[in-house]
Amino acid sequence: MFFASRSFCCLGIRTYQLQTDLLYRSVKLSAFGTMAFRHKNTRRIEGLDSNMWVEFTKLAADPSIVNLGQGLPDISPPSYVKEELTKAAAVDRLNQYTRGFGHPSLVKALSQVYERVCGRKIDPLTDILVTVGAYGSLFSTIQALIEEGDEVIIIEPFYDCYEPMVKMAGAKPVFIPLRYKNDGISASSADWVLDPAELANKFNSKTKAIILNTPHNPIGKVFTREELQVIADLCIKHDTLCISDEVYEWLVYKGNKHIKIATLPGMWERTVTIGSAGKTYSVTGWKLGWSIGPQNLIKHLQVVHQNTLYTCPTPLQEALAQAFWIDYKRMDDPDCYFYSLSRELESKRDRMAQLLQEVGLKPVIPDGGYFMIVDVSTLNVDLSDVDEKQPYDYKFVKWMITSKKLSAIPLSAFCGPETKRQFEKYIRFCFIKKDSTLDAAEVILKNWNKQKD
Amino acid sequence: LPSAKASESLSLSLQAKMSRPVQARRLEGIDKNIWVEFVKLAATYSTVNLGQGFPDFPPPDFLKEAFVRALSGENHMLHQYTRAFGHPPLVKMLAQFFGKLLGRDLDPMTNVMVTVGAYQALFCCFQAFVDEGDEVIIIEPFFDCYEPMVKMAGGMPVFVPLRPKAPKDGKLMSSADWQLDPAELASKFSERTKVIVLNSPNNPLGKVFSRGELELIADLCVKHDILCISDEVYEWLVYDGKEHIRIASLRGMWDRTVIIGSAGKTFSATGWKVGWTVGPNRLLQHLRTVHQNSVYHCATVAQEAVAQGFQRELDLYGKPESYFIQLPKLLQQKRDWLVQSLDAVGMKPIVPEGTYFLVADISQFKSDVPDVAGSDEPYDSRFAKWMVKNKGLAAIPLSAFYCGAHKNNYDHFIRFCFAKEEATLKAANDILQKWK
């Protein structure tokens, strides 16, 4: 066979290759300076190469470490969701390309679910774009609508990709922190608020968009209608867009309600709302998300999409569509996964909080999402001898991983440069974990004070 | 609610205020897309779809089984995030496989990156290496996304055509007869040239660049110190004993080339959207930066299945049961069948050396396509649209693969995809025979 005889005569070809390469390189040595310059990266990605997840996922990869760091469930997705994917993969045509902007049955299902939630007509073909995760929706939205000269308001702490994505689009991130209003009662995510006057000051004629994340990662705050109205009023007054990251929309706990800012008056026409299959169905590895909004905004996201990856995988979209139909039909039923997952997580939240309290910590109880932040400065772990320029929480998490075999994420990773000091005593735990993982965390936390390092 | 009314009237009065366009300037001129139109036409009218490039036969059983195995296993963590730059079993296989093919030691962590289809790999390359004002050489006809991707990155596409030479007497034209003029190619390089995009085997013509042709390109790359994006998605689909040569294996090229591949084309599973890039770390590090700031992770399960597919192919490499041998063998038969079919009705096929596309010259074919006065739409585009609406046969006009300025130079060719079941190709033949 032609290929066999040629390609795998490894040794002979390789030696010859290496010899000619070396000879060639010695001749080109003088031009090496030029080569290095010409192959430099583009300006748009300058300074965006570092990513703390790469570092922290590597550290936590050791299976002996109890991983409460990265936000991924170790619970199983519901069985019907897994079954739908097996069914979809068995259909031949579902292994080939589907419609670029979103598989027809999926955009139809999404339009039905969200019409019900939003109380308005949503056209599946023009008002929805399916993307590779909510991450892909954030990217498509920012690339479509943000450019050099624009300012984008980002609320701190923030899901870390917002800042580099805004910078990659050539725009300037403008940060505003959530501030803890201390009233002495045990901390809840609701205690973290925006100062309306401070927020108003951040808006100017260059402000193109504000990025909202509710329920909020990492704090777990669920913005109230009044809080959203403050933001909405400013968006309308300054004619600004709103990018609303609502991936945790179903994960709200008792006494709280997720409100979509796009449903406030004057907001639909200026808001892109982003959702995630990964967070809705505990299938982060499916990497499917969506952007929903008015045609005059979504059409630009579609242009980005058709020039970046064109289509998302077909069998996953079909399976997701079927899962949505199952739950759409029972949206009045408490067994609907959108509500049952939330209930399941609420008890995990409460357990996580209790474990941390037993160590003497004061966790911020989240009203939504599956993360919990906690101030660890009260543990008084002295890391001044750790010779690194990193913020305290980075050093703490690394120390905790090595000495306690428990991982979390440092909160200053979610902050702009001005606020890192303010948040460096907090770390973030993820509690969408099976009981045995939380049991293992419990053992570590209960024994925390018994081990003296 | 007074406050609601007030803000509504405020918003209405302010809507006129947004005098600047809401969309970013990088979208200028890239909103049109032929596929959106032609896929819709095919979906509405076609009974036989030889248009968009995807197989209408299933992926091989071993691949489908790998997917099901991944899903039904104990490990439900395959439904969660994997490593962002590529699922470890897959990058390890790709490094091993392509390492052998290139005669190099490849590090799976730094010399390989997985993407959402080869399409996203192309996007990462342009975003990583093309700055405003950089020139990018594109060989025409080209897979249509290269041009808008270059523009979105602020670059300037510079086009150089493959030119058809008359075939030997009595023979059908071959894709090999379409060639670059060396002097013309050399003239396209300037100080601002940053990248050249190579696609071999070439979509839409099916040309498989020869060693001599690749050396011509390589010499210019080295001389002008530019990068090469080598789109090799059809690398396994070569016919008549031809060899697919990887430009990265030529002297001086490894350091300046990013190779792009596709599981969709390799394993007939275009809907899985798994692609990859292979190259030196010095270049791939920048692709990783773009990737981690745009998509970040690719779906896990399909990567697991593709890794197993590659393992199977590694074990069977060079053997008759290898899919990489069976698939081109199968497709060559289909190619020959379609060639005969078209030749018999007066559409002059250009026999492709590779890919699953075939371009036919329709200038001598009887045409019922009405003339449209004052239309600047190229003839082949009007022909293809008329054909799908009136004959139910979908194909793509070749002018779609040329830049705006050159569309009318090659307006009498259409592209057929022959990665189709026998029944589909037979049905196509029936339509053509009846038409004649």
GROMACS .gro file of N, CA and C in nm, chain A residues 210-296:
model
  261
  210ILE      N    1  -2.327   4.755   2.940
  210ILE     CA    2  -2.295   4.710   3.076
  210ILE      C    3  -2.317   4.559   3.076
  211ILE      N    4  -2.226   4.489   3.143
  211ILE     CA    5  -2.243   4.344   3.154
  211ILE      C    6  -2.302   4.314   3.291
  212LEU      N    7  -2.417   4.247   3.289
  212LEU     CA    8  -2.486   4.210   3.412
  212LEU      C    9  -2.478   4.059   3.426
  213ASN      N   10  -2.458   4.009   3.546
  213ASN     CA   11  -2.456   3.865   3.568
  213ASN      C   12  -2.545   3.836   3.688
  214THR      N   13  -2.661   3.779   3.658
  214THR     CA   14  -2.752   3.746   3.767
  214THR      C   15  -2.824   3.615   3.734
  215PRO      N   16  -2.831   3.520   3.829
  215PRO     CA   17  -2.756   3.512   3.954
  215PRO      C   18  -2.605   3.523   3.933
  216HIS      N   19  -2.540   3.581   4.028
  216HIS     CA   20  -2.402   3.626   4.010
  216HIS      C   21  -2.297   3.521   4.048
  217ASN      N   22  -2.199   3.508   3.961
  217ASN     CA   23  -2.081   3.428   3.991
  217ASN      C   24  -1.971   3.528   4.019
  218PRO      N   25  -1.903   3.527   4.130
  218PRO     CA   26  -1.896   3.424   4.233
  218PRO      C   27  -1.983   3.444   4.357
  219ILE      N   28  -2.041   3.562   4.377
  219ILE     CA   29  -2.105   3.588   4.506
  219ILE      C   30  -2.239   3.515   4.523
  220GLY      N   31  -2.311   3.491   4.414
  220GLY     CA   32  -2.440   3.424   4.425
  220GLY      C   33  -2.555   3.521   4.444
  221LYS      N   34  -2.527   3.648   4.421
  221LYS     CA   35  -2.630   3.750   4.436
  221LYS      C   36  -2.737   3.734   4.328
  222VAL      N   37  -2.864   3.750   4.369
  222VAL     CA   38  -2.975   3.753   4.273
  222VAL      C   39  -3.026   3.898   4.276
  223PHE      N   40  -3.000   3.971   4.170
  223PHE     CA   41  -3.041   4.113   4.166
  223PHE      C   42  -3.192   4.125   4.178
  224THR      N   43  -3.234   4.216   4.264
  224THR     CA   44  -3.379   4.238   4.284
  224THR      C   45  -3.433   4.326   4.171
  225ARG      N   46  -3.564   4.333   4.162
  225ARG     CA   47  -3.627   4.417   4.060
  225ARG      C   48  -3.583   4.563   4.076
  226GLU      N   49  -3.576   4.608   4.201
  226GLU     CA   50  -3.536   4.748   4.224
  226GLU      C   51  -3.393   4.772   4.176
  227GLU      N   52  -3.305   4.677   4.208
  227GLU     CA   53  -3.165   4.691   4.166
  227GLU      C   54  -3.155   4.690   4.013
  228LEU      N   55  -3.233   4.603   3.950
  228LEU     CA   56  -3.232   4.597   3.804
  228LEU      C   57  -3.288   4.725   3.744
  229GLN      N   58  -3.387   4.783   3.811
  229GLN     CA   59  -3.447   4.906   3.760
  229GLN      C   60  -3.346   5.020   3.759
  230VAL      N   61  -3.261   5.025   3.861
  230VAL     CA   62  -3.155   5.127   3.866
  230VAL      C   63  -3.065   5.114   3.743
  231ILE      N   64  -3.026   4.990   3.714
  231ILE     CA   65  -2.940   4.964   3.598
  231ILE      C   66  -3.015   4.997   3.470
  232ALA      N   67  -3.140   4.953   3.461
  232ALA     CA   68  -3.220   4.976   3.341
  232ALA      C   69  -3.237   5.126   3.315
  233ASP      N   70  -3.266   5.201   3.419
  233ASP     CA   71  -3.285   5.346   3.402
  233ASP      C   72  -3.161   5.409   3.342
  234LEU      N   73  -3.046   5.367   3.388
  234LEU     CA   74  -2.921   5.423   3.336
  234LEU      C   75  -2.897   5.381   3.192
  235CYS      N   76  -2.929   5.255   3.161
  235CYS     CA   77  -2.913   5.207   3.023
  235CYS      C   78  -2.998   5.288   2.928
  236ILE      N   79  -3.120   5.315   2.971
  236ILE     CA   80  -3.212   5.390   2.886
  236ILE      C   81  -3.167   5.535   2.874
  237LYS      N   82  -3.131   5.592   2.988
  237LYS     CA   83  -3.089   5.733   2.988
  237LYS      C   84  -2.968   5.755   2.897
  238HIS      N   85  -2.873   5.662   2.901
  238HIS     CA   86  -2.749   5.678   2.824
  238HIS      C   87  -2.751   5.600   2.694
  239ASP      N   88  -2.866   5.540   2.663
  239ASP     CA   89  -2.881   5.464   2.540
  239ASP      C   90  -2.773   5.356   2.528
  240THR      N   91  -2.762   5.279   2.633
  240THR     CA   92  -2.657   5.178   2.644
  240THR      C   93  -2.717   5.039   2.627
  241LEU      N   94  -2.635   4.947   2.577
  241LEU     CA   95  -2.678   4.809   2.566
  241LEU      C   96  -2.656   4.736   2.699
  242CYS      N   97  -2.728   4.626   2.715
  242CYS     CA   98  -2.708   4.543   2.834
  242CYS      C   99  -2.679   4.400   2.789
  243ILE      N  100  -2.567   4.346   2.834
  243ILE     CA  101  -2.536   4.206   2.807
  243ILE      C  102  -2.564   4.133   2.937
  244SER      N  103  -2.671   4.052   2.936
  244SER     CA  104  -2.715   3.991   3.062
  244SER      C  105  -2.683   3.842   3.067
  245ASP      N  106  -2.581   3.809   3.145
  245ASP     CA  107  -2.535   3.671   3.159
  245ASP      C  108  -2.620   3.604   3.267
  246GLU      N  109  -2.714   3.520   3.223
  246GLU     CA  110  -2.810   3.460   3.318
  246GLU      C  111  -2.796   3.308   3.321
  247VAL      N  112  -2.674   3.258   3.310
  247VAL     CA  113  -2.654   3.113   3.301
  247VAL      C  114  -2.709   3.037   3.422
  248TYR      N  115  -2.712   3.102   3.538
  248TYR     CA  116  -2.762   3.035   3.660
  248TYR      C  117  -2.909   3.067   3.686
  249GLU      N  118  -2.981   3.106   3.580
  249GLU     CA  119  -3.118   3.156   3.595
  249GLU      C  120  -3.212   3.062   3.670
  250TRP      N  121  -3.190   2.932   3.663
  250TRP     CA  122  -3.282   2.841   3.731
  250TRP      C  123  -3.241   2.814   3.875
  251LEU      N  124  -3.117   2.852   3.906
  251LEU     CA  125  -3.065   2.817   4.039
  251LEU      C  126  -3.084   2.933   4.136
  252VAL      N  127  -3.208   2.949   4.178
  252VAL     CA  128  -3.237   3.051   4.279
  252VAL      C  129  -3.304   2.983   4.397
  253TYR      N  130  -3.270   3.028   4.515
  253TYR     CA  131  -3.313   2.959   4.635
  253TYR      C  132  -3.431   3.028   4.700
  254LYS      N  133  -3.493   2.958   4.796
  254LYS     CA  134  -3.621   3.003   4.855
  254LYS      C  135  -3.615   3.148   4.895
  255GLY      N  136  -3.722   3.216   4.859
  255GLY     CA  137  -3.733   3.357   4.895
  255GLY      C  138  -3.679   3.449   4.789
  256ASN      N  139  -3.628   3.392   4.681
  256ASN     CA  140  -3.570   3.474   4.574
  256ASN      C  141  -3.635   3.443   4.441
  257LYS      N  142  -3.633   3.541   4.353
  257LYS     CA  143  -3.690   3.521   4.221
  257LYS      C  144  -3.592   3.577   4.117
  258HIS      N  145  -3.568   3.496   4.013
  258HIS     CA  146  -3.482   3.546   3.905
  258HIS      C  147  -3.565   3.635   3.813
  259ILE      N  148  -3.520   3.758   3.798
  259ILE     CA  149  -3.591   3.851   3.709
  259ILE      C  150  -3.501   3.883   3.590
  260LYS      N  151  -3.559   3.877   3.472
  260LYS     CA  152  -3.483   3.906   3.351
  260LYS      C  153  -3.490   4.057   3.323
  261ILE      N  154  -3.375   4.119   3.319
  261ILE     CA  155  -3.374   4.263   3.296
  261ILE      C  156  -3.437   4.298   3.161
  262ALA      N  157  -3.433   4.203   3.067
  262ALA     CA  158  -3.492   4.228   2.935
  262ALA      C  159  -3.644   4.246   2.942
  263THR      N  160  -3.704   4.202   3.053
  263THR     CA  161  -3.850   4.216   3.066
  263THR      C  162  -3.891   4.349   3.126
  264LEU      N  163  -3.795   4.427   3.170
  264LEU     CA  164  -3.827   4.560   3.223
  264LEU      C  165  -3.857   4.653   3.105
  265PRO      N  166  -3.944   4.751   3.127
  265PRO     CA  167  -3.982   4.839   3.016
  265PRO      C  168  -3.861   4.907   2.954
  266GLY      N  169  -3.858   4.910   2.821
  266GLY     CA  170  -3.751   4.978   2.749
  266GLY      C  171  -3.624   4.896   2.737
  267MET      N  172  -3.623   4.774   2.792
  267MET     CA  173  -3.499   4.698   2.794
  267MET      C  174  -3.488   4.588   2.687
  268TRP      N  175  -3.600   4.535   2.641
  268TRP     CA  176  -3.592   4.425   2.544
  268TRP      C  177  -3.508   4.468   2.422
  269GLU      N  178  -3.532   4.589   2.373
  269GLU     CA  179  -3.466   4.629   2.249
  269GLU      C  180  -3.318   4.657   2.264
  270ARG      N  181  -3.267   4.659   2.389
  270ARG     CA  182  -3.125   4.689   2.407
  270ARG      C  183  -3.051   4.582   2.486
  271THR      N  184  -3.115   4.463   2.503
  271THR     CA  185  -3.053   4.360   2.586
  271THR      C  186  -3.030   4.230   2.510
  272VAL      N  187  -2.913   4.171   2.528
  272VAL     CA  188  -2.888   4.035   2.483
  272VAL      C  189  -2.879   3.950   2.608
  273THR      N  190  -2.967   3.849   2.617
  273THR     CA  191  -2.970   3.762   2.734
  273THR      C  192  -2.906   3.629   2.700
  274ILE      N  193  -2.816   3.587   2.786
  274ILE     CA  194  -2.737   3.468   2.759
  274ILE      C  195  -2.771   3.355   2.855
  275GLY      N  196  -2.787   3.234   2.798
  275GLY     CA  197  -2.817   3.116   2.879
  275GLY      C  198  -2.724   3.001   2.847
  276SER      N  199  -2.730   2.896   2.927
  276SER     CA  200  -2.634   2.786   2.914
  276SER      C  201  -2.697   2.650   2.941
  277ALA      N  202  -2.676   2.557   2.848
  277ALA     CA  203  -2.720   2.419   2.869
  277ALA      C  204  -2.639   2.356   2.980
  278GLY      N  205  -2.512   2.389   2.985
  278GLY     CA  206  -2.422   2.331   3.086
  278GLY      C  207  -2.471   2.352   3.227
  279LYS      N  208  -2.520   2.475   3.252
  279LYS     CA  209  -2.566   2.507   3.387
  279LYS      C  210  -2.710   2.463   3.407
  280THR      N  211  -2.791   2.465   3.301
  280THR     CA  212  -2.932   2.427   3.312
  280THR      C  213  -2.946   2.278   3.337
  281TYR      N  214  -2.866   2.199   3.265
  281TYR     CA  215  -2.882   2.053   3.273
  281TYR      C  216  -2.762   1.980   3.332
  282SER      N  217  -2.670   2.054   3.396
  282SER     CA  218  -2.551   1.991   3.455
  282SER      C  219  -2.471   1.914   3.352
  283VAL      N  220  -2.455   1.975   3.232
  283VAL     CA  221  -2.377   1.913   3.125
  283VAL      C  222  -2.278   2.015   3.069
  284THR      N  223  -2.187   2.062   3.154
  284THR     CA  224  -2.093   2.166   3.111
  284THR      C  225  -2.012   2.121   2.990
  285GLY      N  226  -1.992   1.991   2.976
  285GLY     CA  227  -1.912   1.937   2.866
  285GLY      C  228  -1.984   1.934   2.733
  286TRP      N  229  -2.111   1.974   2.731
  286TRP     CA  230  -2.182   1.982   2.603
  286TRP      C  231  -2.151   2.114   2.534
  287LYS      N  232  -2.112   2.215   2.612
  287LYS     CA  233  -2.073   2.344   2.556
  287LYS      C  234  -2.178   2.394   2.456
  288LEU      N  235  -2.299   2.412   2.508
  288LEU     CA  236  -2.402   2.477   2.427
  288LEU      C  237  -2.461   2.593   2.507
  289GLY      N  238  -2.473   2.705   2.440
  289GLY     CA  239  -2.534   2.820   2.505
  289GLY      C  240  -2.619   2.893   2.404
  290TRP      N  241  -2.680   3.001   2.445
  290TRP     CA  242  -2.764   3.075   2.351
  290TRP      C  243  -2.771   3.221   2.389
  291SER      N  244  -2.796   3.302   2.286
  291SER     CA  245  -2.820   3.445   2.305
  291SER      C  246  -2.960   3.471   2.256
  292ILE      N  247  -3.036   3.545   2.336
  292ILE     CA  248  -3.173   3.578   2.297
  292ILE      C  249  -3.190   3.728   2.305
  293GLY      N  250  -3.253   3.784   2.202
  293GLY     CA  251  -3.274   3.928   2.202
  293GLY      C  252  -3.348   3.972   2.079
  294PRO      N  253  -3.357   4.104   2.058
  294PRO     CA  254  -3.429   4.154   1.942
  294PRO      C  255  -3.348   4.127   1.814
  295GLN      N  256  -3.420   4.110   1.704
  295GLN     CA  257  -3.353   4.079   1.577
  295GLN      C  258  -3.243   4.179   1.542
  296ASN      N  259  -3.267   4.306   1.570
  296ASN     CA  260  -3.168   4.405   1.528
  296ASN      C  261  -3.035   4.394   1.604
   0.00000   0.00000   0.00000
